[in-house]
Short mmCIF file of N, CA and C in Angstrom, two decimals:
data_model
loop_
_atom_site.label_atom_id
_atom_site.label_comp_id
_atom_site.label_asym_id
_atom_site.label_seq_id
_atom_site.Cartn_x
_atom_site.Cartn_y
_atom_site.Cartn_z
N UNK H 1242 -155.16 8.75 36.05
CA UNK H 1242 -154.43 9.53 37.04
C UNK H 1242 -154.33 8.70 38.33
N UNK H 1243 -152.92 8.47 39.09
CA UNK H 1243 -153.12 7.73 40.14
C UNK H 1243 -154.07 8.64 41.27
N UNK H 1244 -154.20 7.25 42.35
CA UNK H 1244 -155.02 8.27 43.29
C UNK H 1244 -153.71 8.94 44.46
N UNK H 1245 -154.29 9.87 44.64
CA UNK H 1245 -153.80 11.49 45.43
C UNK H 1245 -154.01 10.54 47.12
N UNK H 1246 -153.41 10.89 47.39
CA UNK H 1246 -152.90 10.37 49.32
C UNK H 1246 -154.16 11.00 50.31
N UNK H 1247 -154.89 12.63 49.11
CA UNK H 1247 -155.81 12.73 50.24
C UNK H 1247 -156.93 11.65 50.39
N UNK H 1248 -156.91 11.00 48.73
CA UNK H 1248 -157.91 10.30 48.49
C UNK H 1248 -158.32 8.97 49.40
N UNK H 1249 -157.07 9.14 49.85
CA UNK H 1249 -156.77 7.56 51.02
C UNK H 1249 -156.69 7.69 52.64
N UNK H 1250 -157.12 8.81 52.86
CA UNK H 1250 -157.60 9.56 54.21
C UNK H 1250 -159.18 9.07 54.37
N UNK H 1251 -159.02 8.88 55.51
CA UNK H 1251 -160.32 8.77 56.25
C UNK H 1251 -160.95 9.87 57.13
N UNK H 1252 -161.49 10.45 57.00
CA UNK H 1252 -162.03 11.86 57.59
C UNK H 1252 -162.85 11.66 58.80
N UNK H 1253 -163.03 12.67 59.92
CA UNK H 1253 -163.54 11.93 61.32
C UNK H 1253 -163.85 13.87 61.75
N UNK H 1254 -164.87 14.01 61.05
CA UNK H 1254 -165.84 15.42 61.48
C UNK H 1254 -165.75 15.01 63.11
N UNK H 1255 -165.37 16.53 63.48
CA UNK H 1255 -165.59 16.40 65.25
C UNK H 1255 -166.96 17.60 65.32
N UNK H 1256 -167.55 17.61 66.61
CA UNK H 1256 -168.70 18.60 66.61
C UNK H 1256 -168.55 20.00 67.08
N UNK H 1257 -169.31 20.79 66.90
CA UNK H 1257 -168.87 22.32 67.81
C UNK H 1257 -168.09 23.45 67.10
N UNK H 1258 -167.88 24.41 67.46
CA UNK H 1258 -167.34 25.35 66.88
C UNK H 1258 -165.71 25.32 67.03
N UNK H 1259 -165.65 24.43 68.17
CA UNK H 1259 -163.72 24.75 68.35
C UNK H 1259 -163.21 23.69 67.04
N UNK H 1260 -161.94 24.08 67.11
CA UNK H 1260 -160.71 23.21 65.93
C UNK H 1260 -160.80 21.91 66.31
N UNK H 1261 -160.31 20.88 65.36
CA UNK H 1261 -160.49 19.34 65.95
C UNK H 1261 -159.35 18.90 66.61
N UNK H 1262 -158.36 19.90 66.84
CA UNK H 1262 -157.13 19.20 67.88
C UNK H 1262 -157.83 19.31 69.73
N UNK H 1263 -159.13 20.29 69.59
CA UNK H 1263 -159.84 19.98 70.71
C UNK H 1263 -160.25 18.88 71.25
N UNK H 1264 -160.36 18.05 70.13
CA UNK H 1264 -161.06 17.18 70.01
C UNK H 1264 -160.29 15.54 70.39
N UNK H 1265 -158.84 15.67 70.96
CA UNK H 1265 -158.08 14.39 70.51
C UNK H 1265 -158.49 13.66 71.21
N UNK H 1266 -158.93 14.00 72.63
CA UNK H 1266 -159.46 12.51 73.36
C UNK H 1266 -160.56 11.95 73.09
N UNK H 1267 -161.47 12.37 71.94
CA UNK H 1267 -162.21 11.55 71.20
C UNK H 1267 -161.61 10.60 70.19
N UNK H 1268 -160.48 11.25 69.49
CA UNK H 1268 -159.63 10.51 68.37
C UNK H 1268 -159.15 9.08 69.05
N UNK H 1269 -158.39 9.48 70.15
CA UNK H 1269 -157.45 7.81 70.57
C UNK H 1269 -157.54 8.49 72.15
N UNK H 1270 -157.88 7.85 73.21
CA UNK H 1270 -157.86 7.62 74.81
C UNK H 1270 -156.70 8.07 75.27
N UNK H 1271 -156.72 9.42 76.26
CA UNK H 1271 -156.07 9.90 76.81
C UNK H 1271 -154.28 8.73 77.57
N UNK H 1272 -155.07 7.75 78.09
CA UNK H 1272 -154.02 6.79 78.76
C UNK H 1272 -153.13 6.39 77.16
N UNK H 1273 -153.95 5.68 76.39
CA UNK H 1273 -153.29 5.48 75.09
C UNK H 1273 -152.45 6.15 74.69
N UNK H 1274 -152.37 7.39 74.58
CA UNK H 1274 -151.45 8.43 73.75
C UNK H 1274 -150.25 8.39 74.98
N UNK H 1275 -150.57 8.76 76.21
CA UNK H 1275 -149.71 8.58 76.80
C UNK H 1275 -148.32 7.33 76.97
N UNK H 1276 -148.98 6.23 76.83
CA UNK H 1276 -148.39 5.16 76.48
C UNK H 1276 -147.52 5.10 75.40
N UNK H 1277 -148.44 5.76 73.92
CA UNK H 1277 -147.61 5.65 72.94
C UNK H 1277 -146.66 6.76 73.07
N UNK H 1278 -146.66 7.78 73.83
CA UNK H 1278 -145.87 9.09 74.23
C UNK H 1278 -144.63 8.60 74.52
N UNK H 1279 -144.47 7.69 75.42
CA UNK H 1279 -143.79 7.22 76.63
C UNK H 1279 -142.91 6.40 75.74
N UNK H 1280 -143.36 5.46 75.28
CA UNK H 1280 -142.29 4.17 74.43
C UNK H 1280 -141.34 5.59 73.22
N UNK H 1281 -142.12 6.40 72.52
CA UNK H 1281 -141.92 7.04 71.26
C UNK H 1281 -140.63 7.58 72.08
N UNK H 1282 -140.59 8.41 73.29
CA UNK H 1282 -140.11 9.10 73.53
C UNK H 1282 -138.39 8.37 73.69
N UNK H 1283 -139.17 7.12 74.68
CA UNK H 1283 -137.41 6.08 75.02
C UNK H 1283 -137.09 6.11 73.15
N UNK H 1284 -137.99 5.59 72.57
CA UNK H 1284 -137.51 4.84 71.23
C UNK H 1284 -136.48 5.88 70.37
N UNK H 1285 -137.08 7.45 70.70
CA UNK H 1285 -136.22 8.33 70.07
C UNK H 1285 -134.93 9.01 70.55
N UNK H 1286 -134.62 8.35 71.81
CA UNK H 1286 -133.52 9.01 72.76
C UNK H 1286 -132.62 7.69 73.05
N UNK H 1287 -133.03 6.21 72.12
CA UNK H 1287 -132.17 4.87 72.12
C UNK H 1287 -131.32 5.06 71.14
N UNK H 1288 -129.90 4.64 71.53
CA UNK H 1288 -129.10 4.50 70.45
C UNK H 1288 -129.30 2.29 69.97
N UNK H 1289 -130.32 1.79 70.69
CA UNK H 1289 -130.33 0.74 70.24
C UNK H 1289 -131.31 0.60 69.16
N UNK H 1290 -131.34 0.03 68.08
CA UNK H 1290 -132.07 -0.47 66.83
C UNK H 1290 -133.02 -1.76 67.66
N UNK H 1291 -132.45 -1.92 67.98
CA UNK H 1291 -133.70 -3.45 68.70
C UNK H 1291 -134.48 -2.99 69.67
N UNK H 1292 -133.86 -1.96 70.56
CA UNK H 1292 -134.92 -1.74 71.49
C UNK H 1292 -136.05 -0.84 70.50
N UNK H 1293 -135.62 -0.22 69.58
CA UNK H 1293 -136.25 0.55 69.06
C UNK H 1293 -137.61 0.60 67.94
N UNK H 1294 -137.16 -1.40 67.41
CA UNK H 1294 -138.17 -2.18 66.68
C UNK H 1294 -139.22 -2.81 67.74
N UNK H 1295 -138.28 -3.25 68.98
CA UNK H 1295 -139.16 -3.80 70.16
C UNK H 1295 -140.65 -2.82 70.79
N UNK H 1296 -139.82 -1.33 71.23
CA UNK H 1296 -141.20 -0.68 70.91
C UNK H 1296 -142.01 0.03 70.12
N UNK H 1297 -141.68 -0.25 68.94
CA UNK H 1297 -142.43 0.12 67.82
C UNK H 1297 -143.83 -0.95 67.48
N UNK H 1298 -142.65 -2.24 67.79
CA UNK H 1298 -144.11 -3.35 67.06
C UNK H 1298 -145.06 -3.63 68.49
N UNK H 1299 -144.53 -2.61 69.73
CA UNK H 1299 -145.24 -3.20 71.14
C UNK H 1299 -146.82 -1.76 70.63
N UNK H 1300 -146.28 -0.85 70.09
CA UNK H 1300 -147.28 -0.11 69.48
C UNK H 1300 -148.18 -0.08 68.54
N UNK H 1301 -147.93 -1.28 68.00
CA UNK H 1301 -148.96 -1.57 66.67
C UNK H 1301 -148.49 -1.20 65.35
N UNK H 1302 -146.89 -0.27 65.54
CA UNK H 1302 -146.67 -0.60 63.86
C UNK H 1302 -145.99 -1.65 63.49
N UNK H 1303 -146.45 -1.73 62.20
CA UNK H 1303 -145.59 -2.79 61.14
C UNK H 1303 -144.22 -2.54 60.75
N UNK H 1304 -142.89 -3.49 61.37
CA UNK H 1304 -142.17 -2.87 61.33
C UNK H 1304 -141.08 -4.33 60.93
N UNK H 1305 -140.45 -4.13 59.32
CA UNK H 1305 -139.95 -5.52 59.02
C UNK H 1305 -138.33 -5.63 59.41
N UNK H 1306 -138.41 -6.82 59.49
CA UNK H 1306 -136.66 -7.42 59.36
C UNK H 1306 -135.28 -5.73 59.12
N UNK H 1307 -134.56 -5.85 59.84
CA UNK H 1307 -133.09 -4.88 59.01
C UNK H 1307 -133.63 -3.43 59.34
N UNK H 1308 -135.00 -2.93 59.40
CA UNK H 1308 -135.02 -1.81 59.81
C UNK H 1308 -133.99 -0.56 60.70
N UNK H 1309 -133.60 0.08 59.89
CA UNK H 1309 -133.15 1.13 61.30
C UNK H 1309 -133.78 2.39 61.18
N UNK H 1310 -133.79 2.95 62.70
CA UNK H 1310 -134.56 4.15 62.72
C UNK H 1310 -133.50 4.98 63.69
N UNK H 1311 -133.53 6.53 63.27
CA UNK H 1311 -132.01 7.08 63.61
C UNK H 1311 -132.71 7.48 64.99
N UNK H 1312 -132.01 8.42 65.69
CA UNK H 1312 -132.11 9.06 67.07
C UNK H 1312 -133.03 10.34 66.39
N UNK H 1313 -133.72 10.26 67.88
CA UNK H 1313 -134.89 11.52 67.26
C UNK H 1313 -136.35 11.59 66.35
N UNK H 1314 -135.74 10.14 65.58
CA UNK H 1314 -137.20 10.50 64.98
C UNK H 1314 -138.43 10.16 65.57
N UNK H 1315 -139.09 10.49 65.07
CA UNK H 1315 -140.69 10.04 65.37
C UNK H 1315 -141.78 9.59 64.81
N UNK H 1316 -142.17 8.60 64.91
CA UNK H 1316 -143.70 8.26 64.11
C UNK H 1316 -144.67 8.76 64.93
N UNK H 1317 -146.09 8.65 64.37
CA UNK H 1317 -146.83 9.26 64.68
C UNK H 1317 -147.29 8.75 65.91
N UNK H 1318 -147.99 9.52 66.98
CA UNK H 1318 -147.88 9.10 68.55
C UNK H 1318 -148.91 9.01 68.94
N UNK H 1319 -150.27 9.53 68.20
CA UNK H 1319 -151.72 9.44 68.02
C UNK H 1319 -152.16 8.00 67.21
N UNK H 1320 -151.84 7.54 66.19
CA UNK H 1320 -151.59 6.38 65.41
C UNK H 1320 -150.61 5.79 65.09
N UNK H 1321 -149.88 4.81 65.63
CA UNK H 1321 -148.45 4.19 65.14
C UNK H 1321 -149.02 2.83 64.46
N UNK H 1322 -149.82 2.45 65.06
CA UNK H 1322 -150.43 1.54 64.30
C UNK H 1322 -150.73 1.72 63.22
N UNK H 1323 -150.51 2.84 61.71
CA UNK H 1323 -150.98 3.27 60.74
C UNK H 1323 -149.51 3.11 60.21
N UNK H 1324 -148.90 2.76 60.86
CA UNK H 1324 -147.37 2.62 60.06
C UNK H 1324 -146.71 1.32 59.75
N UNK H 1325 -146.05 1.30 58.53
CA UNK H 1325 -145.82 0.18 57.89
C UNK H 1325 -144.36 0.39 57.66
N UNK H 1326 -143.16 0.13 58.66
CA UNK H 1326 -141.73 0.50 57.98
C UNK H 1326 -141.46 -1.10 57.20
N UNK H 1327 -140.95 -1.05 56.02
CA UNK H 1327 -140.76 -2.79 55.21
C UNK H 1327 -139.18 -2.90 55.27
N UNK H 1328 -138.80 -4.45 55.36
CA UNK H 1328 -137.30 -4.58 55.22
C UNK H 1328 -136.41 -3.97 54.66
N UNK H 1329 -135.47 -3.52 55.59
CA UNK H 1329 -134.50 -2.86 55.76
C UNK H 1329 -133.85 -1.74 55.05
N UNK H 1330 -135.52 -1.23 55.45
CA UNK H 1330 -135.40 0.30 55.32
C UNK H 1330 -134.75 1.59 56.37
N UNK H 1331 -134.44 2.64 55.98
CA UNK H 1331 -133.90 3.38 56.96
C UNK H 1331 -134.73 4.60 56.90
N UNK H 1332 -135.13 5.10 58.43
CA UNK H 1332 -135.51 6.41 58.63
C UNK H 1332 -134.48 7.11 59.22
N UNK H 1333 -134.41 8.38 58.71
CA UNK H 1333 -133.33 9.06 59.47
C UNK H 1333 -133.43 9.44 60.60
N UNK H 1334 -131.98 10.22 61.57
CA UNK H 1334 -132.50 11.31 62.75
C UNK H 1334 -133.82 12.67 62.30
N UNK H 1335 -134.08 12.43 63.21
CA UNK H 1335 -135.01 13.23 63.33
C UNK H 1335 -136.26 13.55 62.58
N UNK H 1336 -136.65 12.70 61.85
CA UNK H 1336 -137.54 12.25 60.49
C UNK H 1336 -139.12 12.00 61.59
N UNK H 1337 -139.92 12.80 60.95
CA UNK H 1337 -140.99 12.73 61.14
C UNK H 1337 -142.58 11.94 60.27
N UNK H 1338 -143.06 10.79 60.67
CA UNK H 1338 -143.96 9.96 60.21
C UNK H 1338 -145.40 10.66 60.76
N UNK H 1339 -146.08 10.88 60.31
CA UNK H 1339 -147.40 11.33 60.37
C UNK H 1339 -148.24 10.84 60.03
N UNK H 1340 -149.35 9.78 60.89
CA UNK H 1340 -150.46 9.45 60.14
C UNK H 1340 -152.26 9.75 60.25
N UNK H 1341 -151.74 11.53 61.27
CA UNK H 1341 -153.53 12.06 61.55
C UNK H 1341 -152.83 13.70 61.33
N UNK H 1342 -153.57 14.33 60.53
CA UNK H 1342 -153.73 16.10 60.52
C UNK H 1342 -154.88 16.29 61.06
N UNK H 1343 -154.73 17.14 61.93
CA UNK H 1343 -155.82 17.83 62.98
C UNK H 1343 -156.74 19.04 61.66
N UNK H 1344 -157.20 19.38 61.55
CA UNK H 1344 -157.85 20.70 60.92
C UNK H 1344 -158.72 21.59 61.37
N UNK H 1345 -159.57 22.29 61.09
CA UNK H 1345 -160.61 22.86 61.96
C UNK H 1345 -161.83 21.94 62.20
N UNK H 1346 -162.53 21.46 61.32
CA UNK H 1346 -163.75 20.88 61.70
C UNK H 1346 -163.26 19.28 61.14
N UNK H 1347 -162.61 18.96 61.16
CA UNK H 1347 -162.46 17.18 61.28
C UNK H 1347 -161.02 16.77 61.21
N UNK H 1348 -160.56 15.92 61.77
CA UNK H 1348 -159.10 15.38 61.49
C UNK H 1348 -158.97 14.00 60.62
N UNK H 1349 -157.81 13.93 60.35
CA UNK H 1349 -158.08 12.77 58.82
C UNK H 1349 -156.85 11.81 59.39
N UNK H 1350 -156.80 10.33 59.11
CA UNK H 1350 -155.97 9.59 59.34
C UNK H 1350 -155.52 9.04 58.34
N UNK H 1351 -154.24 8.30 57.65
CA UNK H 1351 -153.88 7.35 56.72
C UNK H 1351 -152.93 7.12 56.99
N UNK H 1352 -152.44 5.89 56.62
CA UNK H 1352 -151.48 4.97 57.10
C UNK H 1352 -150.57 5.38 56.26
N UNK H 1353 -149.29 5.20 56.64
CA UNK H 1353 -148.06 5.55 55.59
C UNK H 1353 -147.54 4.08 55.76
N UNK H 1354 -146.57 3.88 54.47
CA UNK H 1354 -145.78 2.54 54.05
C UNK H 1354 -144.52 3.00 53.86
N UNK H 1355 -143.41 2.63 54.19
CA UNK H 1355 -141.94 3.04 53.72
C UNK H 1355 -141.66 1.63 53.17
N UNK H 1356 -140.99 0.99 52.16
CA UNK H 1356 -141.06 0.57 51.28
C UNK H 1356 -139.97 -0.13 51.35
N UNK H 1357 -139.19 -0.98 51.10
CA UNK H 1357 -138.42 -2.35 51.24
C UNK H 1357 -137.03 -1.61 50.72
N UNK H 1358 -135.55 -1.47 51.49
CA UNK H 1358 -134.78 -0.50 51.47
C UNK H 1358 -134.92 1.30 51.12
N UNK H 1359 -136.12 1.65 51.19
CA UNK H 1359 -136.25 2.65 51.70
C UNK H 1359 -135.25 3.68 52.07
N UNK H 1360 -135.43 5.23 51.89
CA UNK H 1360 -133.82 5.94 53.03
C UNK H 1360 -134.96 6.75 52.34
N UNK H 1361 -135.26 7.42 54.28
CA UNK H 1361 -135.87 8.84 54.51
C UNK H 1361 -134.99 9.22 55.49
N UNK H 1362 -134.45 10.55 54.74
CA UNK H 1362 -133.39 11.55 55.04
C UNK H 1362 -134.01 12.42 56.42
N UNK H 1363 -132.45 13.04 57.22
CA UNK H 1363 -132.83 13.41 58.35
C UNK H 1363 -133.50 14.86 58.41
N UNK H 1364 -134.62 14.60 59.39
CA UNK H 1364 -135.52 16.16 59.14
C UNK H 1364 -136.42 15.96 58.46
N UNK H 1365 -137.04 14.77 58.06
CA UNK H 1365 -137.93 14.66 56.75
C UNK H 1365 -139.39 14.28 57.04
N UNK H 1366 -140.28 15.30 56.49
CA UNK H 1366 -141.71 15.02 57.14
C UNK H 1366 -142.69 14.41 56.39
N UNK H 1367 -143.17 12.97 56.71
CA UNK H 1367 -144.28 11.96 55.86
C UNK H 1367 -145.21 12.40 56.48
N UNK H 1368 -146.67 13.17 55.35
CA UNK H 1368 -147.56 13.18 55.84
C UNK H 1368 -148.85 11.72 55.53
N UNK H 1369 -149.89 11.80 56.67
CA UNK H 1369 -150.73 10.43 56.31
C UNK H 1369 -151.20 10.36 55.17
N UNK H 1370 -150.96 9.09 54.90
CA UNK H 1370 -151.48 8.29 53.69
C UNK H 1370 -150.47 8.14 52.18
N UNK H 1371 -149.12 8.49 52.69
CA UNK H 1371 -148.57 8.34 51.72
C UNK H 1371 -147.77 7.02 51.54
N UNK H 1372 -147.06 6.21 50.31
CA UNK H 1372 -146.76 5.45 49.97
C UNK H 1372 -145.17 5.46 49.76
N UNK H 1373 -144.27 5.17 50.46
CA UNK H 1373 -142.71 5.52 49.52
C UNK H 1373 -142.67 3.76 49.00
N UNK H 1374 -141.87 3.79 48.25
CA UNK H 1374 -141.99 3.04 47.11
C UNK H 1374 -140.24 2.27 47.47
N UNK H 1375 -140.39 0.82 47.40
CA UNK H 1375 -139.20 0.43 47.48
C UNK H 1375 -137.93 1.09 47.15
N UNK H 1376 -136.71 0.93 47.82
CA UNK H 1376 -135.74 1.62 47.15
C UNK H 1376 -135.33 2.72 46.55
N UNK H 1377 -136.98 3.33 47.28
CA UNK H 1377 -137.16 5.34 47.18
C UNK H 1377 -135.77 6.05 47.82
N UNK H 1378 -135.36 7.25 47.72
CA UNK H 1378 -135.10 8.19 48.30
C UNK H 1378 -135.66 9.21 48.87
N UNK H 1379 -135.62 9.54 49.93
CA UNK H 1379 -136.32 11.16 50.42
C UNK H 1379 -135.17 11.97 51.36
N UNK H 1380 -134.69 13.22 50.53
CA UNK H 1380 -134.02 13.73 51.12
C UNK H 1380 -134.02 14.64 52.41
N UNK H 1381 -132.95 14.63 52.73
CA UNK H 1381 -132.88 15.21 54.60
C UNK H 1381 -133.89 16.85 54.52
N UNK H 1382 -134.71 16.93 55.48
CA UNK H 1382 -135.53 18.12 55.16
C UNK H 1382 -136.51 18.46 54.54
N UNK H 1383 -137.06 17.20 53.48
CA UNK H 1383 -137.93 17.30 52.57
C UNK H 1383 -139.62 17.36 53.08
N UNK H 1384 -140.21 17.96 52.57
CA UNK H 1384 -142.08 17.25 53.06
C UNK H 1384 -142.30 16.42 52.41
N UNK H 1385 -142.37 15.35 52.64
CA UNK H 1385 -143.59 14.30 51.37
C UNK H 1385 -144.84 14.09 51.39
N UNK H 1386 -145.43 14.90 50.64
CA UNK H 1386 -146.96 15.30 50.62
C UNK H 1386 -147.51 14.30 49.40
N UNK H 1387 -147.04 13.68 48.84
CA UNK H 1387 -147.08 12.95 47.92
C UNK H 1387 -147.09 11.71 48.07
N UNK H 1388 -147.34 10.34 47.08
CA UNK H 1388 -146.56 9.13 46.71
C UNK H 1388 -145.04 9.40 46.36
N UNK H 1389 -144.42 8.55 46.50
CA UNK H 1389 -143.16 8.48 45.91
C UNK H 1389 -142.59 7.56 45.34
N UNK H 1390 -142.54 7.07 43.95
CA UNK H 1390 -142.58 5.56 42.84
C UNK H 1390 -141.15 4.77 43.51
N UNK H 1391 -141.17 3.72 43.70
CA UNK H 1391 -140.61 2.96 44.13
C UNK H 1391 -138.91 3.21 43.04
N UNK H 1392 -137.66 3.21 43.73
CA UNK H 1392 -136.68 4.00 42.62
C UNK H 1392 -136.06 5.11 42.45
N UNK H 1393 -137.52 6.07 43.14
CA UNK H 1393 -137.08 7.08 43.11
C UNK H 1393 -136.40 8.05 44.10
N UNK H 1394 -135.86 9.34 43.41
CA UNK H 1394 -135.08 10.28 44.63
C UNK H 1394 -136.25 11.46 44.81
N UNK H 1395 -136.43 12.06 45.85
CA UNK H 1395 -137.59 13.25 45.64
C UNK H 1395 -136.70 14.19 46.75
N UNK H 1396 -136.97 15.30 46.72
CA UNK H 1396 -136.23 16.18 47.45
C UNK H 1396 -136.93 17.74 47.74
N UNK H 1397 -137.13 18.56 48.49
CA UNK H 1397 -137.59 19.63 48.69
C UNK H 1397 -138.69 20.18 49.65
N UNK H 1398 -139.61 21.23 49.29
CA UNK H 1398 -140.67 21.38 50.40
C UNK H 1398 -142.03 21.96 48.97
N UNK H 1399 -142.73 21.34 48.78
CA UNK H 1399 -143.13 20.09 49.01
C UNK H 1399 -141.78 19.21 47.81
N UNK H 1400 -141.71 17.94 48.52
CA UNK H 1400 -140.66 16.93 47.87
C UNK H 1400 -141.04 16.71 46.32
N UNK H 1401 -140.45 16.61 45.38
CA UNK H 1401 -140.54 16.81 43.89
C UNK H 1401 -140.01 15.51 43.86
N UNK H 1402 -139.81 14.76 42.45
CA UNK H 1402 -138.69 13.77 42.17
C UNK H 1402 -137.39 14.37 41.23
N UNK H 1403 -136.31 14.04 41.72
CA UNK H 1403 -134.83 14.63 41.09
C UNK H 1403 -134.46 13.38 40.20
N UNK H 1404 -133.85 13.92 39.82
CA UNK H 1404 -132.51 12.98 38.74
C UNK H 1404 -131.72 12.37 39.49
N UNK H 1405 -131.01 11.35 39.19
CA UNK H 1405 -130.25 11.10 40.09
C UNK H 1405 -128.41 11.34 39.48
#
């Protein structure tokens, strides 16, 4: 059985009785998030592709050759450094990259990979630690709670794989 995306989370128990989104300025430094706030925010309101790789890789993600990333979206703003976009792949508008879930008593991080021509559809939410697979599809609106095999189309809430 392959391994499951939770399996590739790193778990980070916070202390006390409150939820662990109490907890974020233990996760990553108040100034930090702000910073990554600040670039995320220009990066998602640029209609330029270069300014938009410029502050992505000034944030620590991995971000290859041909990439485009539409208006609106967002990677994750707590960890961008957990992100891996590969040649000339496309994220859509408004597409959401995720690589920390808050929970009640610990929050978990994993890096996501989008995969070498890649197309994540607009509205579409990657949660951490998942894998899309070269030349994947993910359609506009979908969750990907999953891997997704390099090839393939997946579509829905949670994202399934379709026929093509």
């Amino acid at each position: 059985m392959p391994e499951r995306r939770h399996d590739r989370l790193e778990r980070h128990p916070t202390p006390g009785g409150r939820n662990a989104l109490r907890h974020w300025p233990d996760a990553k430094g108040p100034l930090r998030v702000a910073l990554n706030y600040a670039c995320i925010v220009l990066a998602r309101h640029s209609p330029s592709l270069r300014l938009k790789v410029v502050l992505y890789r000034l944030l620590g993600m991995t971000v290859g050759d041909g990439v485009s990333v539409g208006l609106e979206a967002t990677p994750d703003v707590f960890f961008p450094e957990l992100v891996t976009i590969e040649d000339d792949a496309i994220v859509g508008y408004d597409a959401t990259i995720l690589c920390h879930e808050f929970l009640q008593d610990e929050y978990r991080t994993g890096e996501v990979t989008i995969g070498e021509r890649a197309m994540i559809g607009a509205g579409a939410v990657v949660l951490p630690g998942v894998t899309i697979g070269a030349d994947a599809q993910v359609a506009a609106n979908s969750l990907v709670a999953e891997d997704v095999p390099a090839g393939a189309t997946v579509a829905g809430v949670p994202a399934d794989e379709v026929e093509r």
